[in-house]
PDB file of C-alpha atoms in Angstrom:
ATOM      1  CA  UNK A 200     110.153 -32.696 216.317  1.00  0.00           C
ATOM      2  CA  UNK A 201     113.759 -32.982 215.690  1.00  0.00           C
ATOM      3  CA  UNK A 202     116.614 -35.100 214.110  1.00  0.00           C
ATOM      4  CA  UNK A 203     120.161 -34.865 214.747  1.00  0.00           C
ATOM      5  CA  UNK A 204     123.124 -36.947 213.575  1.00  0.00           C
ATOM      6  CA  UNK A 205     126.717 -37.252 213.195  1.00  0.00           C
ATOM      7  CA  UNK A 206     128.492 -38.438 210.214  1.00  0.00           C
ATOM      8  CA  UNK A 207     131.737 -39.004 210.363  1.00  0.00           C
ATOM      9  CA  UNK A 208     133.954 -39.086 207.287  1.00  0.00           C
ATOM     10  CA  UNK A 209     136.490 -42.195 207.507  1.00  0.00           C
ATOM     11  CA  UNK A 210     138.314 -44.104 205.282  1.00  0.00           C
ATOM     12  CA  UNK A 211     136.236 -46.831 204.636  1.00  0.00           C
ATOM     13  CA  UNK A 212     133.453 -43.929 204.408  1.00  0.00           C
ATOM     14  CA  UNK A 213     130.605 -42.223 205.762  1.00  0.00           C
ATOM     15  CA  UNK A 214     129.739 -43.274 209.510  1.00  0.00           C
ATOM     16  CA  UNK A 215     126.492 -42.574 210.538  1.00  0.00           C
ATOM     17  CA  UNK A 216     125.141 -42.357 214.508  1.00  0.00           C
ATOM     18  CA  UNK A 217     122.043 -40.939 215.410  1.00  0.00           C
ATOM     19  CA  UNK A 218     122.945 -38.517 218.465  1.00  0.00           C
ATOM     20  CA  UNK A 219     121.260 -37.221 221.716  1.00  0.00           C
ATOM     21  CA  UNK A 220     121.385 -33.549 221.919  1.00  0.00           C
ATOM     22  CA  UNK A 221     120.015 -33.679 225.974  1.00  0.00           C
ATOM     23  CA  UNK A 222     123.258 -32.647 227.130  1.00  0.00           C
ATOM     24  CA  UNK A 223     124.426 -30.246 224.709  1.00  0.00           C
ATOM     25  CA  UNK A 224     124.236 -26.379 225.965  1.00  0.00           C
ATOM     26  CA  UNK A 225     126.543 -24.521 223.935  1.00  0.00           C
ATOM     27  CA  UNK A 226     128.440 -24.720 220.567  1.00  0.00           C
ATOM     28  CA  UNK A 227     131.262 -25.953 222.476  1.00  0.00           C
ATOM     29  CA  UNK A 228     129.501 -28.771 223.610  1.00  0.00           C
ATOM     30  CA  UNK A 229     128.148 -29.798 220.096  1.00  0.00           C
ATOM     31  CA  UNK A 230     131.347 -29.694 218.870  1.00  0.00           C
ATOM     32  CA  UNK A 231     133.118 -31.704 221.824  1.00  0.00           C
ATOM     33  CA  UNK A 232     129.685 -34.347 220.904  1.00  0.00           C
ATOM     34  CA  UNK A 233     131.347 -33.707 217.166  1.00  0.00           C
ATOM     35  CA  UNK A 234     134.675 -34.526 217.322  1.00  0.00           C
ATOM     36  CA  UNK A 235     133.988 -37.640 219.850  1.00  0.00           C
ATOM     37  CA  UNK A 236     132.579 -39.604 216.997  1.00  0.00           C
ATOM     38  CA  UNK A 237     135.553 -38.943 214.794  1.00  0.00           C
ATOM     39  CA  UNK A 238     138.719 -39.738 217.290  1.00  0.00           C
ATOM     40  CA  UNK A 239     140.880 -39.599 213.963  1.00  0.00           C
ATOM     41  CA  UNK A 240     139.924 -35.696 213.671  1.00  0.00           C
ATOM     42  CA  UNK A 241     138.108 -36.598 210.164  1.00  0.00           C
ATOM     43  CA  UNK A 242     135.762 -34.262 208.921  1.00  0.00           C
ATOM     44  CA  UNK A 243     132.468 -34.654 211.164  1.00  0.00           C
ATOM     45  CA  UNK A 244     128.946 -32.886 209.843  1.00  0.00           C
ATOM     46  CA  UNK A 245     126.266 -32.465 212.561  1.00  0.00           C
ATOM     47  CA  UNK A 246     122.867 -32.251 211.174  1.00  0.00           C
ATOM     48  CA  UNK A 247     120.122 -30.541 212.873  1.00  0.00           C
ATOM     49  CA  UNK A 248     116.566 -30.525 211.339  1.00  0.00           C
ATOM     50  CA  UNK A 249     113.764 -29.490 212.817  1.00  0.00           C
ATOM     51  CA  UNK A 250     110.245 -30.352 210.848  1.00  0.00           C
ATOM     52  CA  UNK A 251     108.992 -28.103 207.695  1.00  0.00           C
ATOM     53  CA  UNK A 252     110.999 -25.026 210.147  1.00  0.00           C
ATOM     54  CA  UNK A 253     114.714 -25.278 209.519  1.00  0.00           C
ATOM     55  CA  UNK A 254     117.753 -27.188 209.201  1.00  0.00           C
ATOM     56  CA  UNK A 255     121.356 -26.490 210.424  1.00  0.00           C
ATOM     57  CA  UNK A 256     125.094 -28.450 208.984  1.00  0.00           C
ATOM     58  CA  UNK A 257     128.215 -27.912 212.099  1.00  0.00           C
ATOM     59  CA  UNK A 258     131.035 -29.178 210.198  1.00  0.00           C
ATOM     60  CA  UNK A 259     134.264 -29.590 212.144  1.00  0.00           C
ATOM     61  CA  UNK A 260     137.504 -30.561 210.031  1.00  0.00           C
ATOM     62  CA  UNK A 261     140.418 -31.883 213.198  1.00  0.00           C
ATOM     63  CA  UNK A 262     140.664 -29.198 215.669  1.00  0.00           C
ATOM     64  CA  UNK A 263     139.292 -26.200 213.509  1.00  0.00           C
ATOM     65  CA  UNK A 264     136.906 -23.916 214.386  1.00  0.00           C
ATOM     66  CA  UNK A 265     133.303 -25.482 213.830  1.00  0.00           C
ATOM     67  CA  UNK A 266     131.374 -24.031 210.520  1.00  0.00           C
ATOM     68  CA  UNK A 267     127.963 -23.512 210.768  1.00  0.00           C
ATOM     69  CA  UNK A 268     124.930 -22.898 207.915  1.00  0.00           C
ATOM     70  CA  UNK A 269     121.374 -22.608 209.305  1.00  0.00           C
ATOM     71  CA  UNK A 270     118.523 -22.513 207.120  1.00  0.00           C
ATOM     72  CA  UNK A 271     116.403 -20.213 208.245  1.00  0.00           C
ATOM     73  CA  UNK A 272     117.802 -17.724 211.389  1.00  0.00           C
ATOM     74  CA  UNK A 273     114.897 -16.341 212.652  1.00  0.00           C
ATOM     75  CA  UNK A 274     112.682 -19.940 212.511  1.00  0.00           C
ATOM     76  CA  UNK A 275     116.020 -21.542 214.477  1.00  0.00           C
ATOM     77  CA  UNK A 276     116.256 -18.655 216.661  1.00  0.00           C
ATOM     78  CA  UNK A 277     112.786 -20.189 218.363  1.00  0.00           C
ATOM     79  CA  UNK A 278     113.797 -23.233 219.015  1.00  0.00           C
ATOM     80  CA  UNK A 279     116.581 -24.189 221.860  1.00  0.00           C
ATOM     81  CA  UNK A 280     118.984 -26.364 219.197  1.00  0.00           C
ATOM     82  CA  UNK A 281     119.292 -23.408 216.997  1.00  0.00           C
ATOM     83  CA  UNK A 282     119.812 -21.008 219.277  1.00  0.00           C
ATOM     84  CA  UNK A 283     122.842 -23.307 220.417  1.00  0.00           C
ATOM     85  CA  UNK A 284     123.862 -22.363 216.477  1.00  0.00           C
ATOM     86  CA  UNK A 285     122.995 -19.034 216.101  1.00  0.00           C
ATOM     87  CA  UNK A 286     126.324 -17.665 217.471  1.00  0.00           C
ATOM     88  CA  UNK A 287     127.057 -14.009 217.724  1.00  0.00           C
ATOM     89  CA  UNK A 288     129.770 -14.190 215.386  1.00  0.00           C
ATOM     90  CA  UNK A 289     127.494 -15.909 212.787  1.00  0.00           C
ATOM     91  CA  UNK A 290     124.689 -13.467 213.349  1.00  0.00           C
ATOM     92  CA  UNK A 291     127.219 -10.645 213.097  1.00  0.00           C
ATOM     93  CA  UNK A 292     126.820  -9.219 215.542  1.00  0.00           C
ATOM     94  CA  UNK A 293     129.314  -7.781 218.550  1.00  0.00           C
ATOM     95  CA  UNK A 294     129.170  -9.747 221.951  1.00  0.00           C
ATOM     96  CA  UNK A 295     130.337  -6.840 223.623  1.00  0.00           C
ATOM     97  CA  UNK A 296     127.679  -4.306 222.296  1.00  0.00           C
ATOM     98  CA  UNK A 297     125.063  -5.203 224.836  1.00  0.00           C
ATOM     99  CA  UNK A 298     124.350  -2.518 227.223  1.00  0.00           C
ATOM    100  CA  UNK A 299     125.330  -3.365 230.691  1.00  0.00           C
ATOM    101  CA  UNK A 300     121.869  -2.498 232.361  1.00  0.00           C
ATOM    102  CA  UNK A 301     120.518  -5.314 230.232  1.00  0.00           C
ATOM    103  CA  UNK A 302     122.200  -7.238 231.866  1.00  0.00           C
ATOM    104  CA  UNK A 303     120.791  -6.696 234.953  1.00  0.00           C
ATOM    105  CA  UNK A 304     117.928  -8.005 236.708  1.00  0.00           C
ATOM    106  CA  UNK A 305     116.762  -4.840 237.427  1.00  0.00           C
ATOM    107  CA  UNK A 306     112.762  -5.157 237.288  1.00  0.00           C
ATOM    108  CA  UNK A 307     111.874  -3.258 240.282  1.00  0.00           C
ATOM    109  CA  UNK A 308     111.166  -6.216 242.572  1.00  0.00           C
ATOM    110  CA  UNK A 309     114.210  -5.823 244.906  1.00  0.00           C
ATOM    111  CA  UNK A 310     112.132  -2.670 246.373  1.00  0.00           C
ATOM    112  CA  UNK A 311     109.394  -5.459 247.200  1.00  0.00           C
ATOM    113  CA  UNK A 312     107.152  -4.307 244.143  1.00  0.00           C
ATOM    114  CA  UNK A 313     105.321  -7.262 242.053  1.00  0.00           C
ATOM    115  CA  UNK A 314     106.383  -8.079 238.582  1.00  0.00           C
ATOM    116  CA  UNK A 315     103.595  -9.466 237.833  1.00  0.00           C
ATOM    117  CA  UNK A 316     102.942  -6.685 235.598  1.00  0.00           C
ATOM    118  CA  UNK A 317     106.284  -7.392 234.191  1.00  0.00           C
ATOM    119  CA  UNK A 318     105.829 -10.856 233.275  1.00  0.00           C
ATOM    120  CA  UNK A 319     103.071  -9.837 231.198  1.00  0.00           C
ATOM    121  CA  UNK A 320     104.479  -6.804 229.486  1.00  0.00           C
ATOM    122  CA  UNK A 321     107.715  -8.940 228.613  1.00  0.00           C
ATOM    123  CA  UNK A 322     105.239 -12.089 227.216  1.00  0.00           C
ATOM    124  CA  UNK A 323     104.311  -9.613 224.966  1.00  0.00           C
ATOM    125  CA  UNK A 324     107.076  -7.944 223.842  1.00  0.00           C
ATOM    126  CA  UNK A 325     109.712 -10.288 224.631  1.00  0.00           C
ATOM    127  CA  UNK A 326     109.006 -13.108 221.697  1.00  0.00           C
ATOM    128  CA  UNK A 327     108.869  -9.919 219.229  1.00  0.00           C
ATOM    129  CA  UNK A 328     111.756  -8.315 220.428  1.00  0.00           C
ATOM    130  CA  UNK A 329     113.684 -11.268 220.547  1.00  0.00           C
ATOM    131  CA  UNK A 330     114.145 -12.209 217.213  1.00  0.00           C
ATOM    132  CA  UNK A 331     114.865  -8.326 215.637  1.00  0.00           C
ATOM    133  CA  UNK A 332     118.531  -8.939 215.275  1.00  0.00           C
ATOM    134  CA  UNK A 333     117.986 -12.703 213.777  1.00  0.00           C
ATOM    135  CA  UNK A 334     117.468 -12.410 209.543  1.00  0.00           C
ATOM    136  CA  UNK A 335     114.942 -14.170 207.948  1.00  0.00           C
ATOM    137  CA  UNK A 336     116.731 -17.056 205.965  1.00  0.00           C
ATOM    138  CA  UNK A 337     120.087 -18.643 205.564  1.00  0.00           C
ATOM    139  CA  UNK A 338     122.841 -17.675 207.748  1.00  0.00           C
ATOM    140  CA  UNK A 339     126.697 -19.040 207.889  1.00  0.00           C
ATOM    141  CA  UNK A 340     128.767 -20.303 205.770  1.00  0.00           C
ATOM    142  CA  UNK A 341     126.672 -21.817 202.344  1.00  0.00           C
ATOM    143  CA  UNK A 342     130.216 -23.116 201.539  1.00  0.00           C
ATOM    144  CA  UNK A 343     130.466 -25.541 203.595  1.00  0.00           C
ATOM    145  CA  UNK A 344     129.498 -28.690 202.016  1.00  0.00           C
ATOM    146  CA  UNK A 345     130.572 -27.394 198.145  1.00  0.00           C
ATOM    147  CA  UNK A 346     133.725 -29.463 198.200  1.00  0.00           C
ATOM    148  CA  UNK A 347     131.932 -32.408 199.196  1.00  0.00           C
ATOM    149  CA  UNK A 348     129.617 -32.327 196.824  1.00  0.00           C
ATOM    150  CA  UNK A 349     126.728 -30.304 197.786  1.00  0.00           C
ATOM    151  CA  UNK A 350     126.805 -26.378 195.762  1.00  0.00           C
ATOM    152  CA  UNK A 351     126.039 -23.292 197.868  1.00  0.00           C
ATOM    153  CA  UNK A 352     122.946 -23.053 195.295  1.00  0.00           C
ATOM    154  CA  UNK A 353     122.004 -26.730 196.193  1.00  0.00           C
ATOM    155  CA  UNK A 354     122.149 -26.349 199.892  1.00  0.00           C
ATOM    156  CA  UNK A 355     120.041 -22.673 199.793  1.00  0.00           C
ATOM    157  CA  UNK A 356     117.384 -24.587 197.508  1.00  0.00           C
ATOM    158  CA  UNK A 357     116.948 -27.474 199.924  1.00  0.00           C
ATOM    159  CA  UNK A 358     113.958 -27.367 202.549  1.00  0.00           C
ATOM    160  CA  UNK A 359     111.548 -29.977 203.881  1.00  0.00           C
ATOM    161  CA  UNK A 360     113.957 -33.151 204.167  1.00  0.00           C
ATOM    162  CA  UNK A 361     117.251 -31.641 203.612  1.00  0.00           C
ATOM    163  CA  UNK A 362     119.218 -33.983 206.227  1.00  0.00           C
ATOM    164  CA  UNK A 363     118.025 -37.285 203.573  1.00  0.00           C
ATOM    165  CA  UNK A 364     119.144 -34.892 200.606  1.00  0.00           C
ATOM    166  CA  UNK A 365     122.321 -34.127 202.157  1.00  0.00           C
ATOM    167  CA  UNK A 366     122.839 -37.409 202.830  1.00  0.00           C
ATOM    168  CA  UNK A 367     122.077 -38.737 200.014  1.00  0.00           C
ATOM    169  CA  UNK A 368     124.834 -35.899 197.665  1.00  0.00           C
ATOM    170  CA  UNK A 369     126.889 -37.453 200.195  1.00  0.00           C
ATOM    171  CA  UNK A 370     126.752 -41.070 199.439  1.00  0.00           C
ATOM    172  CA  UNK A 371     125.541 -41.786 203.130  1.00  0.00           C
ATOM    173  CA  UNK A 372     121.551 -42.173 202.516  1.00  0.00           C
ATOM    174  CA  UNK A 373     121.854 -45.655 203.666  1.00  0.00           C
ATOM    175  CA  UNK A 374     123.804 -45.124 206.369  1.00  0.00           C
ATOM    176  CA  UNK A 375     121.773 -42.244 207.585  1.00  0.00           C
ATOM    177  CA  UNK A 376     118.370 -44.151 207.106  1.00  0.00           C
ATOM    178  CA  UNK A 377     120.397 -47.194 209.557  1.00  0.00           C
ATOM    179  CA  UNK A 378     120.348 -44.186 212.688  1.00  0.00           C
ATOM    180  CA  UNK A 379     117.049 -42.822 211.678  1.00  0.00           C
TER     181      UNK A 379
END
């Protein structure tokens, strides 16, 4: 199960809204969804957490480039919203380094044959394979909450609940627990 919200830093403080993440594809997308709740280009946090697995904080300050810290890489990688997160550039790795052949559909089955046999060898070795390249534990940028509050050591240390403990460093529990 998931939660996601959007708070949105204002003057008169900490919006909440409890957001739909149906139509979001891309990191682009999130931060479009991002920077809609805030049309005054105030700092906007988007808080991902998926049960007991892993949480994720998009911060987006105006028209900057989003910053991203995901709790746990290789749990997010498994699950559609973090793979939305888990960016090349925060992985670190090259978007151009992927052989070309991979990219190809190229499974013998435009000679007729069945892949069948295919299907099952990738089931296997496809989940496994998958998540080589994504650490276990944090990723991104552990800064990115320290100057409102929340330490790079505080965010590592937080698990379970960490969108309520956010929250509440924040000064927004209440108006988090209003969208919840």
């Amino acid at each position: 199960m998931y939660f996601a919200a959007l708070l949105a830093r204002t003057e008169d403080g900490w919006e909440a809204s409890d957001t739909e993440l149906d139509d979001v594809e891309t990191l682009s997308d999130l931060a479009d969804l991002a920077r809609e709740a805030s049309p005054d280009e105030d700092t906007v946090l988007v808080l991902i957490e998926q049960e007991d697995a892993w949480f994720g904080v998009v911060r987006l300050d105006g028209e900057e480039d989003p910053r991203i810290y995901v709790s746990d890489a290789a749990a997010a990688a498994r699950s559609f919203y973090g793979e939305i997160l888990l960016t090349d550039e925060l992985l670190g790795r090259d978007p151009d380094d992927g052989d070309v052949l991979d990219a190809l559909d190229l499974d013998g089955t435009e000679d007729g044959e069945s892949d069948e046999d295919d299907e099952d060898a990738e089931d296997g070795a496809g989940a496994a394979g998958s998540d080589e390249s994504v650490p276990h534990g944090p990723v991104g940028d552990a800064l990115i909450l320290d100057d409102l509050g929340v330490s790079e050591k505080e965010l590592r240390l937080m698990s379970t609940d960490a969108v309520t403990e956010i929250a509440e460093s924040l000064g927004a529990s209440e108006t988090l627990e209003a969208v919840r």
